[in-house]
Coordinates of C-alpha atoms in Angstrom, one line a residue:
Chain A
M1 CA 61.8 128.6 77.6
E2 CA 66.0 128.4 76.4
Q3 CA 67.7 128.7 78.2
S4 CA 70.4 131.2 77.5
N5 CA 74.4 130.6 78.7
S6 CA 77.7 132.1 78.6
T7 CA 80.8 130.7 77.5
L8 CA 84.0 131.8 79.3
T9 CA 87.1 131.5 79.4
I10 CA 88.7 130.2 82.2
N11 CA 92.5 128.8 84.2
R12 CA 94.5 131.1 81.9
L13 CA 98.5 130.7 82.2
P14 CA 100.0 133.8 82.9
V15 CA 102.5 133.4 79.4
R16 CA 100.5 132.1 76.8
T17 CA 102.4 128.6 75.3
W18 CA 102.0 127.4 71.9
N19 CA 98.5 126.9 70.8
R20 CA 97.9 123.1 69.3
L21 CA 99.0 122.3 72.9
K22 CA 95.3 123.7 74.5
L23 CA 97.3 123.9 77.7
N24 CA 96.5 128.0 77.5
D25 CA 93.2 127.9 79.7
A26 CA 89.8 125.8 79.3
T27 CA 87.4 127.6 77.9
V28 CA 83.1 126.5 79.5
V29 CA 79.8 127.2 79.4
L30 CA 77.7 128.5 82.5
P31 CA 74.2 128.8 82.4
D32 CA 72.5 132.5 83.1
A33 CA 70.1 131.6 85.5
V34 CA 71.4 130.8 89.2
K35 CA 71.0 130.7 92.2
P36 CA 73.4 130.8 95.3
Y37 CA 72.7 127.5 97.5
E38 CA 71.8 127.8 101.1
Y39 CA 74.4 126.1 102.9
F40 CA 74.7 124.9 106.4
E41 CA 77.2 126.9 108.2
E42 CA 78.6 127.3 111.9
L43 CA 79.6 130.6 112.6
P44 CA 82.4 131.1 115.6
E45 CA 81.6 133.7 117.9
G46 CA 82.8 137.1 116.8
V47 CA 82.8 136.7 113.0
D48 CA 80.5 139.0 111.4
R49 CA 78.8 138.3 108.2
V50 CA 76.9 140.7 106.3
K51 CA 75.3 140.0 102.8
G52 CA 75.8 141.3 99.6
K53 CA 79.0 142.7 100.3
S54 CA 82.6 142.5 100.9
I55 CA 83.4 144.9 104.4
G56 CA 86.6 146.2 106.0
P57 CA 89.1 148.3 105.3
M58 CA 90.5 146.9 102.6
S59 CA 88.1 146.0 100.5
D60 CA 88.0 148.4 97.8
I61 CA 91.5 146.5 96.8
K62 CA 90.2 144.8 92.9
I63 CA 91.9 140.8 93.4
A64 CA 92.1 138.8 90.9
T65 CA 91.3 135.0 91.5
G66 CA 92.7 132.2 89.4
F67 CA 89.9 131.4 86.8
G68 CA 90.2 134.8 86.0
D69 CA 88.4 138.3 84.7
D70 CA 85.7 136.1 82.5
L71 CA 84.1 134.4 85.3
D72 CA 84.4 138.3 87.5
G73 CA 82.5 139.4 84.7
Y74 CA 79.8 136.7 84.8
I75 CA 79.8 136.6 88.6
N76 CA 78.4 140.6 88.4
D77 CA 76.3 139.4 85.3
T78 CA 74.4 137.0 87.5
G79 CA 73.2 139.9 90.3
V80 CA 74.4 137.3 92.6
M81 CA 74.4 138.1 95.8
I82 CA 78.4 138.0 97.9
S83 CA 78.5 136.9 101.5
G84 CA 80.8 138.8 103.2
Y85 CA 82.7 137.7 106.4
I86 CA 85.0 139.9 109.1
T87 CA 87.4 139.3 111.8
E88 CA 87.9 140.9 114.3
D89 CA 91.6 142.8 114.8
G90 CA 94.1 140.5 116.8
R91 CA 91.3 138.1 117.0
E92 CA 92.5 134.0 116.5
Y93 CA 89.8 132.3 116.9
D94 CA 90.4 128.7 117.8
K95 CA 87.1 127.3 116.2
P96 CA 86.8 127.2 113.2
L97 CA 84.2 128.4 110.1
K98 CA 82.5 125.6 109.0
Q99 CA 79.8 125.0 105.6
K100 CA 78.6 122.3 104.4
Y101 CA 77.4 122.3 100.9
V102 CA 75.4 119.3 99.7
Y103 CA 74.2 119.9 96.3
A104 CA 71.0 118.4 95.0
D105 CA 69.8 118.1 91.0
T106 CA 68.4 121.6 90.1
A107 CA 67.1 123.3 87.1
E108 CA 69.9 126.4 88.0
G109 CA 73.2 126.6 87.8
I110 CA 74.3 127.1 91.4
I111 CA 76.5 129.7 92.7
N112 CA 78.3 131.1 96.1
A113 CA 80.8 134.0 96.6
L114 CA 82.4 134.6 99.3
D115 CA 84.0 137.1 100.6
L116 CA 86.1 136.9 103.6
T117 CA 88.4 139.7 105.6
I118 CA 91.2 137.9 108.4
S119 CA 91.7 141.7 110.0
D120 CA 95.1 142.6 111.1
G121 CA 96.5 139.7 113.7
S122 CA 93.9 137.7 113.8
S123 CA 93.4 134.3 112.4
L124 CA 90.4 131.8 110.8
T125 CA 90.5 128.3 109.9
V126 CA 87.5 128.3 107.1
V127 CA 86.2 124.3 106.5
Q128 CA 84.7 124.2 103.4
E129 CA 82.9 120.5 103.1
V130 CA 81.2 120.2 99.0
D131 CA 79.3 116.9 98.6
G132 CA 75.7 115.5 96.6
H133 CA 75.2 116.4 92.7
T134 CA 73.7 118.6 90.5
S135 CA 74.7 120.1 87.2
Q136 CA 76.7 122.9 87.2
A137 CA 78.1 124.2 90.1
L138 CA 80.5 127.4 91.4
L139 CA 82.0 128.4 94.5
R140 CA 84.0 131.6 94.9
N141 CA 86.3 132.6 97.6
I142 CA 87.8 136.0 97.8
C143 CA 90.4 136.3 100.4
R144 CA 91.7 139.4 102.0
I145 CA 94.2 138.6 104.3
G146 CA 95.3 141.8 106.5
K147 CA 98.4 142.8 108.7
N148 CA 100.3 139.5 110.2
A149 CA 96.7 137.8 109.9
S150 CA 97.2 134.1 108.6
L151 CA 93.6 131.9 106.6
T152 CA 93.9 128.4 106.7
L153 CA 90.4 127.8 103.8
I154 CA 90.5 123.8 103.8
Q155 CA 88.2 122.7 101.1
I156 CA 87.1 119.0 100.8
Q157 CA 85.1 118.1 97.7
K158 CA 83.4 114.6 97.4
L159 CA 80.6 115.6 94.3
T160 CA 78.7 112.2 93.1
G161 CA 77.4 111.8 89.5
N162 CA 78.6 114.0 86.6
T163 CA 78.7 117.4 88.1
E164 CA 80.5 120.4 87.2
F165 CA 82.1 121.7 89.6
Y166 CA 83.8 125.1 89.7
N167 CA 86.4 126.6 92.1
D168 CA 87.6 130.1 92.2
I169 CA 90.0 131.6 95.1
G170 CA 91.1 135.4 94.8
V171 CA 93.6 136.2 97.7
Y172 CA 95.4 139.3 99.1
A173 CA 97.8 139.3 101.4
E174 CA 99.2 142.4 103.0
D175 CA 102.6 142.6 105.2
G176 CA 103.4 139.0 107.1
G177 CA 99.8 137.6 106.2
E178 CA 99.5 133.9 106.0
F179 CA 97.4 131.9 103.1
N180 CA 97.8 128.3 103.7
L181 CA 95.0 126.3 101.6
I182 CA 94.4 122.3 102.3
Q183 CA 92.4 121.3 99.3
I184 CA 91.3 117.3 99.0
I185 CA 89.3 117.1 94.9
L186 CA 87.9 113.5 95.3
G187 CA 84.7 113.5 93.0
A188 CA 82.7 115.5 90.2
G189 CA 82.3 114.5 87.0
S190 CA 84.7 117.8 85.5
S191 CA 86.3 119.8 87.7
Y192 CA 87.9 123.8 87.6
Y193 CA 90.4 124.4 90.4
G194 CA 91.9 128.0 90.0
L195 CA 94.0 130.3 92.9
K196 CA 95.6 133.4 92.5
C197 CA 97.6 134.6 95.0
A198 CA 98.9 138.1 95.2
L199 CA 101.9 138.2 97.5
A200 CA 101.5 142.0 97.9
G201 CA 103.0 142.3 101.5
T202 CA 106.7 142.1 103.1
G203 CA 107.5 138.3 103.9
S204 CA 103.5 137.7 103.1
K205 CA 103.3 133.9 102.8
L206 CA 101.5 131.0 100.6
S207 CA 100.8 127.8 101.6
T208 CA 99.2 124.7 99.1
N209 CA 98.6 121.5 100.3
I210 CA 96.3 119.7 97.7
A211 CA 95.4 116.1 96.9
Y212 CA 93.9 114.8 94.3
S213 CA 91.9 111.6 92.5
V214 CA 90.4 111.4 89.4
D215 CA 89.3 108.4 87.6
S216 CA 86.6 106.6 85.6
D217 CA 86.6 109.6 82.5
R218 CA 86.6 112.4 85.1
R219 CA 88.3 115.8 84.5
L220 CA 90.3 118.0 86.9
D221 CA 91.9 121.4 85.0
M222 CA 93.8 123.3 87.6
N223 CA 95.4 126.5 87.5
Y224 CA 97.4 127.9 90.7
V225 CA 99.3 131.0 90.5
A226 CA 102.2 133.0 93.2
D227 CA 101.4 136.4 92.4
H228 CA 105.3 137.7 94.3
T229 CA 105.0 141.4 94.4
G230 CA 106.4 142.0 97.8
K231 CA 109.5 141.9 99.6
R232 CA 110.6 138.6 101.0
T233 CA 107.7 136.6 100.1
E234 CA 107.3 133.2 100.0
S235 CA 105.3 130.2 98.1
D236 CA 105.0 126.8 98.1
I237 CA 102.9 125.0 95.9
S238 CA 102.3 121.5 96.9
V239 CA 100.2 119.3 95.1
R240 CA 100.0 115.2 95.2
G241 CA 97.2 113.2 92.7
V242 CA 95.8 109.6 91.9
L243 CA 95.1 109.1 87.7
K244 CA 93.2 105.9 86.9
G245 CA 91.3 104.9 84.4
N246 CA 90.3 107.5 81.7
A247 CA 91.0 110.4 83.6
K248 CA 92.0 113.2 82.5
K249 CA 94.0 116.1 84.7
L250 CA 95.7 119.5 83.8
F251 CA 97.8 121.1 86.6
R252 CA 99.2 124.3 85.6
G253 CA 101.6 125.8 88.6
S254 CA 102.8 129.2 88.2
I255 CA 105.4 130.9 90.2
D256 CA 105.3 134.9 89.2
F257 CA 108.1 136.5 90.9
H258 CA 107.5 140.7 89.3
K259 CA 110.1 143.4 89.7
G260 CA 110.8 144.8 93.2
C261 CA 109.9 140.9 95.1
A262 CA 113.8 140.9 96.4
G263 CA 114.2 138.1 98.6
A264 CA 111.6 136.1 97.2
K265 CA 111.4 132.1 97.4
G266 CA 108.9 129.4 95.7
S267 CA 108.4 126.6 95.3
E268 CA 106.0 124.1 93.1
I269 CA 106.0 120.3 93.6
E270 CA 103.2 117.6 92.0
N271 CA 103.6 114.1 92.7
V272 CA 101.4 112.3 90.3
L273 CA 100.8 108.7 90.9
L274 CA 98.9 107.0 87.3
I275 CA 97.1 103.9 88.1
D276 CA 96.5 103.0 84.1
D277 CA 98.3 103.8 80.8
T278 CA 94.5 105.4 79.6
V279 CA 95.1 107.8 82.0
T280 CA 95.9 111.8 80.3
N281 CA 98.3 113.9 82.9
Q282 CA 99.8 117.4 81.6
T283 CA 101.5 119.8 84.3
I284 CA 103.1 122.8 83.6
P285 CA 105.2 124.2 86.0
L286 CA 105.9 128.0 85.1
I287 CA 108.8 130.1 87.1
L288 CA 108.4 133.8 86.0
C289 CA 111.3 136.0 87.1
D290 CA 111.0 140.0 86.5
E291 CA 113.7 140.2 89.7
E292 CA 116.9 139.3 89.8
D293 CA 117.3 138.3 93.7
V294 CA 115.0 135.5 94.0
E295 CA 115.0 131.5 94.5
G296 CA 112.6 129.6 92.4
A297 CA 112.2 125.6 92.3
H298 CA 109.8 123.2 91.1
G299 CA 109.9 119.7 90.3
A300 CA 107.5 116.7 89.3
T301 CA 107.3 112.6 90.1
I302 CA 105.3 110.9 87.8
G303 CA 104.8 107.6 87.1
R304 CA 103.8 103.8 88.6
I305 CA 104.8 102.6 91.7
D306 CA 108.7 101.6 92.1
E307 CA 109.6 98.2 91.8
S308 CA 111.2 97.9 94.6
L309 CA 108.7 99.5 96.8
L310 CA 106.3 97.1 95.1
F311 CA 109.0 94.5 96.3
Y312 CA 108.5 95.9 100.0
M313 CA 104.8 95.5 100.4
R314 CA 104.7 92.3 98.8
S315 CA 106.9 90.4 101.1
R316 CA 104.4 91.6 104.0
G317 CA 102.3 89.7 102.1
I318 CA 100.4 92.8 100.6
S319 CA 99.2 91.7 97.3
E320 CA 99.9 94.2 94.4
E321 CA 96.4 95.1 93.6
Q322 CA 96.1 95.9 97.4
A323 CA 99.9 97.5 97.0
Y324 CA 98.4 100.2 94.7
A325 CA 95.2 100.8 96.4
L326 CA 96.9 101.7 99.7
M327 CA 99.4 103.5 97.8
E328 CA 96.6 105.7 96.3
Q329 CA 94.7 106.0 99.7
A330 CA 98.5 106.7 101.3
Q331 CA 98.5 109.9 98.1
I332 CA 95.3 111.2 100.0
D333 CA 96.1 110.6 103.4
S334 CA 99.7 112.6 103.1
V335 CA 97.6 115.7 102.6
I336 CA 94.4 114.8 105.0
N337 CA 96.8 113.7 107.9
L338 CA 97.8 117.5 107.7
I339 CA 94.3 118.9 108.4
E340 CA 93.9 119.4 112.6
E341 CA 92.3 116.3 114.7
G342 CA 88.5 117.7 115.5
I343 CA 88.3 120.3 112.4
L344 CA 86.7 117.7 110.7
E345 CA 83.6 115.7 111.4
H346 CA 84.6 111.9 111.3
E347 CA 82.5 111.1 108.1
S348 CA 83.5 113.5 106.5
I349 CA 86.5 111.4 104.1
E350 CA 85.5 108.2 104.3
Chain B
M12 CA 113.4 69.2 113.8
A13 CA 110.8 69.2 110.6
E14 CA 112.5 70.3 107.4
L15 CA 111.4 73.3 107.2
L16 CA 112.8 74.9 104.0
N17 CA 114.8 72.7 101.3
I18 CA 117.2 74.1 98.7
T19 CA 118.2 72.0 96.0
G20 CA 120.5 72.7 93.0
L21 CA 119.5 76.3 93.3
K22 CA 120.7 78.4 90.3
A23 CA 119.5 82.0 90.0
G24 CA 120.8 84.9 88.9
I25 CA 120.3 88.5 86.3
E26 CA 119.1 88.6 82.7
D27 CA 122.1 86.6 81.8
K28 CA 124.4 86.6 84.3
E29 CA 123.9 83.7 86.4
I30 CA 125.1 84.9 90.8
L31 CA 124.2 81.2 92.8
H32 CA 125.9 77.8 90.5
G33 CA 123.9 75.5 92.5
I34 CA 122.9 75.9 96.6
D35 CA 122.0 73.2 98.9
L36 CA 120.6 74.0 102.0
S37 CA 118.5 72.5 104.3
V38 CA 116.9 74.1 107.7
G39 CA 114.8 72.3 110.6
E40 CA 111.5 74.3 112.3
G41 CA 112.9 76.7 114.8
E42 CA 116.8 76.8 114.0
V43 CA 118.7 79.4 113.6
H44 CA 121.2 78.9 110.4
V45 CA 123.6 82.2 109.5
L46 CA 125.3 82.7 106.5
M47 CA 129.1 84.6 105.8
G48 CA 130.7 85.7 102.9
P49 CA 132.5 87.3 101.4
N50 CA 131.2 90.9 98.9
G51 CA 129.5 89.8 96.2
A52 CA 129.1 86.3 97.0
G53 CA 125.6 85.8 96.3
K54 CA 124.3 85.6 100.3
S55 CA 121.1 89.2 99.8
T56 CA 120.8 87.6 96.2
L57 CA 120.0 83.7 98.0
G58 CA 117.5 85.5 100.8
S59 CA 116.0 87.7 98.0
V60 CA 115.6 84.4 95.8
I61 CA 113.5 82.3 98.2
I62 CA 111.0 85.5 98.5
G63 CA 110.8 85.6 94.5
A64 CA 112.3 88.9 94.7
P65 CA 111.7 90.8 90.5
G66 CA 114.0 90.1 88.3
Y67 CA 116.4 87.1 89.3
E68 CA 115.2 84.1 87.2
I69 CA 115.4 80.4 88.7
T70 CA 117.6 79.0 85.9
G71 CA 117.7 75.0 87.8
G72 CA 116.6 73.5 91.0
S73 CA 113.7 73.7 93.4
I74 CA 112.7 76.0 97.0
I75 CA 110.6 73.4 99.0
Y76 CA 109.1 75.1 101.8
D77 CA 107.0 73.6 104.7
G78 CA 106.4 70.8 102.1
E79 CA 105.8 72.8 99.7
D80 CA 107.1 74.3 96.0
I81 CA 107.5 77.3 95.9
T82 CA 110.2 78.0 93.4
G83 CA 109.0 81.0 91.1
E84 CA 105.6 81.7 93.2
A85 CA 104.9 85.5 93.7
T86 CA 106.3 86.9 96.9
D87 CA 103.0 88.2 97.9
K88 CA 102.3 84.2 98.7
I89 CA 105.1 82.8 99.8
A90 CA 105.2 86.3 102.8
K91 CA 101.5 85.1 103.5
K92 CA 102.5 81.2 103.8
G93 CA 105.2 82.3 106.5
V94 CA 108.7 83.4 104.8
F95 CA 109.8 87.1 106.2
L96 CA 112.4 89.2 104.5
S97 CA 114.3 91.8 106.8
F98 CA 115.5 94.9 104.0
Q99 CA 119.3 95.7 104.0
N100 CA 117.9 98.9 102.7
P101 CA 114.6 99.6 103.7
I102 CA 112.3 101.4 101.9
E103 CA 110.6 105.1 102.1
I104 CA 106.6 105.1 102.1
P105 CA 105.2 108.6 102.4
G106 CA 101.6 108.5 103.5
I107 CA 101.5 105.2 105.4
T108 CA 101.5 105.2 108.6
L109 CA 104.5 102.5 110.3
S110 CA 100.9 101.2 112.1
N111 CA 99.1 101.3 109.0
F112 CA 101.6 99.6 107.1
I113 CA 102.2 96.5 109.7
K114 CA 98.3 96.1 110.6
T115 CA 97.5 95.4 106.8
S116 CA 100.1 93.4 106.3
M117 CA 98.7 91.4 109.7
E118 CA 95.5 91.5 108.4
E119 CA 96.6 90.2 104.5
I120 CA 99.0 87.8 105.9
T121 CA 95.9 86.4 108.5
G122 CA 93.2 87.0 106.1
Q123 CA 91.5 88.4 109.4
R124 CA 90.0 91.6 110.5
I125 CA 92.4 92.8 113.5
K126 CA 90.4 95.0 115.9
L127 CA 92.3 98.4 116.0
W128 CA 92.5 99.0 120.0
D129 CA 94.0 95.2 120.4
F130 CA 96.8 96.0 117.3
K131 CA 97.6 99.5 119.1
K132 CA 97.8 97.4 122.4
K133 CA 100.2 95.0 121.3
L134 CA 102.0 97.1 118.7
E135 CA 102.7 100.1 121.3
A136 CA 103.8 96.9 123.7
V137 CA 106.6 95.4 120.9
M138 CA 107.6 99.1 120.9
E139 CA 108.6 99.2 124.3
T140 CA 110.9 96.2 124.6
L141 CA 112.4 97.5 120.8
H142 CA 112.9 101.2 122.5
M143 CA 111.2 102.8 120.1
D144 CA 109.5 106.0 120.6
K145 CA 105.6 105.4 119.9
S146 CA 105.1 108.6 117.9
Y147 CA 107.0 106.8 115.4
A148 CA 103.9 104.3 115.0
D149 CA 101.9 107.4 113.5
R150 CA 104.6 108.7 111.1
D151 CA 105.3 107.7 107.0
L152 CA 106.8 104.3 106.9
N153 CA 110.5 104.4 107.3
V154 CA 110.1 108.8 106.5
G155 CA 112.7 110.8 107.9
F156 CA 113.8 107.0 110.1
S157 CA 117.4 106.9 111.0
G158 CA 119.2 104.1 109.8
G159 CA 118.6 102.2 112.7
E160 CA 115.0 102.8 113.2
K161 CA 114.7 101.5 110.0
K162 CA 116.3 98.4 111.2
K163 CA 114.4 98.4 114.5
A164 CA 111.3 98.9 112.2
E165 CA 112.4 96.0 110.0
I166 CA 112.1 93.7 113.7
L167 CA 108.8 95.7 115.2
Q168 CA 107.4 94.2 112.0
L169 CA 109.0 90.9 112.4
L170 CA 107.5 90.6 116.1
M171 CA 104.4 91.6 114.9
L172 CA 103.9 89.5 111.5
R173 CA 105.5 86.2 113.1
P174 CA 106.2 84.4 110.2
K175 CA 107.7 81.1 110.5
L176 CA 111.2 81.7 108.6
A177 CA 113.1 84.6 109.1
I178 CA 116.3 85.8 107.1
L179 CA 116.9 88.7 107.9
D180 CA 119.8 90.6 105.9
E181 CA 122.7 92.4 106.9
T182 CA 120.1 93.8 109.5
D183 CA 123.3 94.6 112.0
S184 CA 124.9 96.8 109.2
G185 CA 125.7 100.6 109.6
L186 CA 124.5 100.0 113.0
D187 CA 126.1 101.4 116.6
V188 CA 126.4 98.8 119.4
D189 CA 123.4 100.2 121.4
A190 CA 121.6 99.5 118.1
V191 CA 122.5 96.4 117.1
H192 CA 122.3 95.1 121.1
I193 CA 118.6 96.4 120.2
V194 CA 118.4 94.7 117.3
S195 CA 120.0 91.6 119.1
E196 CA 118.1 91.9 122.3
G197 CA 113.9 91.5 119.0
V198 CA 115.7 88.5 117.4
R199 CA 116.3 86.8 120.7
E200 CA 112.1 87.8 121.3
Y201 CA 111.2 86.4 117.7
K202 CA 112.4 83.3 118.3
K203 CA 111.3 83.0 121.9
Q204 CA 108.0 83.9 121.3
V205 CA 107.6 83.0 117.7
G206 CA 109.9 80.1 117.8
G207 CA 110.7 80.4 114.5
A208 CA 113.6 80.1 112.6
L209 CA 116.2 81.9 111.2
I210 CA 118.3 82.5 108.4
I211 CA 120.8 85.5 109.1
I212 CA 123.0 87.2 106.5
T213 CA 125.9 89.1 108.6
H214 CA 129.6 90.4 107.9
S215 CA 129.9 90.5 111.9
T216 CA 128.9 88.4 114.5
R217 CA 127.3 91.2 117.6
I218 CA 124.0 90.2 115.9
L219 CA 124.3 86.6 116.8
E220 CA 125.1 87.3 120.8
A221 CA 122.3 86.4 122.1
L222 CA 121.3 83.8 120.0
D223 CA 122.6 79.7 119.6
V224 CA 123.4 79.3 116.5
D225 CA 122.7 75.9 115.0
K226 CA 124.5 76.1 111.6
T227 CA 127.1 77.8 109.8
H228 CA 127.3 78.3 105.8
I229 CA 130.3 79.8 104.2
L230 CA 129.5 81.0 100.8
A231 CA 131.7 82.5 98.3
D232 CA 130.9 83.1 94.6
G233 CA 128.0 81.4 94.0
R234 CA 128.8 78.8 96.3
I235 CA 128.5 77.5 99.2
V236 CA 132.1 76.2 100.3
A237 CA 132.1 75.5 103.6
E238 CA 129.4 74.5 106.8
G239 CA 129.1 73.9 110.4
D240 CA 128.3 74.4 114.0
A241 CA 128.5 78.2 115.3
T242 CA 132.5 77.3 115.8
L243 CA 133.0 78.3 112.2
I244 CA 131.7 81.8 112.8
D245 CA 134.7 81.9 115.4
K246 CA 137.0 80.2 112.2
V247 CA 136.0 83.6 110.1
N248 CA 137.1 86.1 112.9
S249 CA 140.0 85.2 113.4
D250 CA 141.0 83.6 109.8
G251 CA 139.1 85.4 107.3
F252 CA 137.5 84.1 104.5
E253 CA 140.3 83.6 102.2
Q254 CA 140.9 80.1 103.4
F255 CA 137.5 78.7 101.6
L256 CA 138.0 80.4 99.0
G257 CA 139.9 78.1 96.5

């Protein structure tokens, strides 16, 4: 029997640019036959898990993701069951919720759709490690962050082979809610990453620290959107990466200040180390502004290792080749170092 | 003392501009040489050319180190042979900790893996002599360090890498009295522990307080215009460089 597929448009820029640049979005083909992957999980005591639905007082809020509506429709059509999680009000969890996805080749596509509710005043760290290889795998997180609640999501992706990996996140933060995202993107043949964070509550915050390494003929397509609607909201999107060989990377980073988000601040920065001239590096930083009383900043540092830095390293006996290897590692390590000691297993990011 | 460095008729510059117009300099093993001179004399250029800095073109003469011709050799190869340059403006490297950087350098120079525990113990001991807080070991190299801490980090590398020849390029510049004292102590420690030779490029004499200087060279307009023992430093201090300029 022939396998049926769906063609989707994902990772759309909030405002379109010239079509001929082919940067506005990504068109992908996903299989209709899918199943969820049975992941390993360490669930801290006091976090509730409910199969099949999102739970809690925020469960009715419609939350957009970085991939967009097409993906939402696709997940509904596949009938894949959502896994809902909810924390207790006011509780700060010492132990993280850990999940490990080690894919093995399957004929079907893999989808895991999670719905995390961080109840008012509580804080939780969620660690998701993705490893192994398969044809196509999708992981989607919907995060509902309550008043003065905080979620730190740490995602580490080390997929091998030609795996196509789709990682989509949608966040909604109420007053004083905080979402911290740490992503380490090291593998997969093609990766698509999306994030949309609705900073709806007064003083809600988004912080991302992302590191990627893309080599050979692999590609990475990213779309990160901070949607400021609440007053005095803050977003800080920070991305570091290394590109080698024939790698292709497209980063879309948008800070969208909507009318009424007075006092909001947003910044985004990407720092890319280009190892070879054969890489394709595309970066689109966007700041959209419909409110006067805001501060927005964006920047990018893109290039090879500075000659003076290389000379300094060589004056300490480090060869050019070793210097590049060290700097590549440094790009990733500077983000890994943000992960609290003891949260990851020792062999996690070797 | 056996000769460690022999520079003969060295001419070098940037693009078409010659900066060094024929330098002769000989440094014996374990000797302390001081290189002084007015701004723009070519002191830093000489230090940079010895260690093979990019951007400089050597148009004449030779640099023999430890019996080998290293003229125009790659910087990392010269460093591996035991030559160290302390930078006037040390570079910041986000993502590489001070500790990791020094360990990598040591492994590259010796060609041997170093046990982490042994390394940490030694690093901490040396940091203590330099009055450096241990937390600096785990901080990204020179990132957010004060001027004084950067210079201390250079001396820390000097003490850990144990080169046979160390060129200190204005290591004392921009430091307060206490920091100069600590750096100077570090250099004395290097002499005591390693017994290596030093070429100290300086404008002031504060860094020399704990050292016995063997020879002083005055560089002006890319030429060595005067040489002598440590008393030459006092002469510069009292009468300036004017007396040596033609």
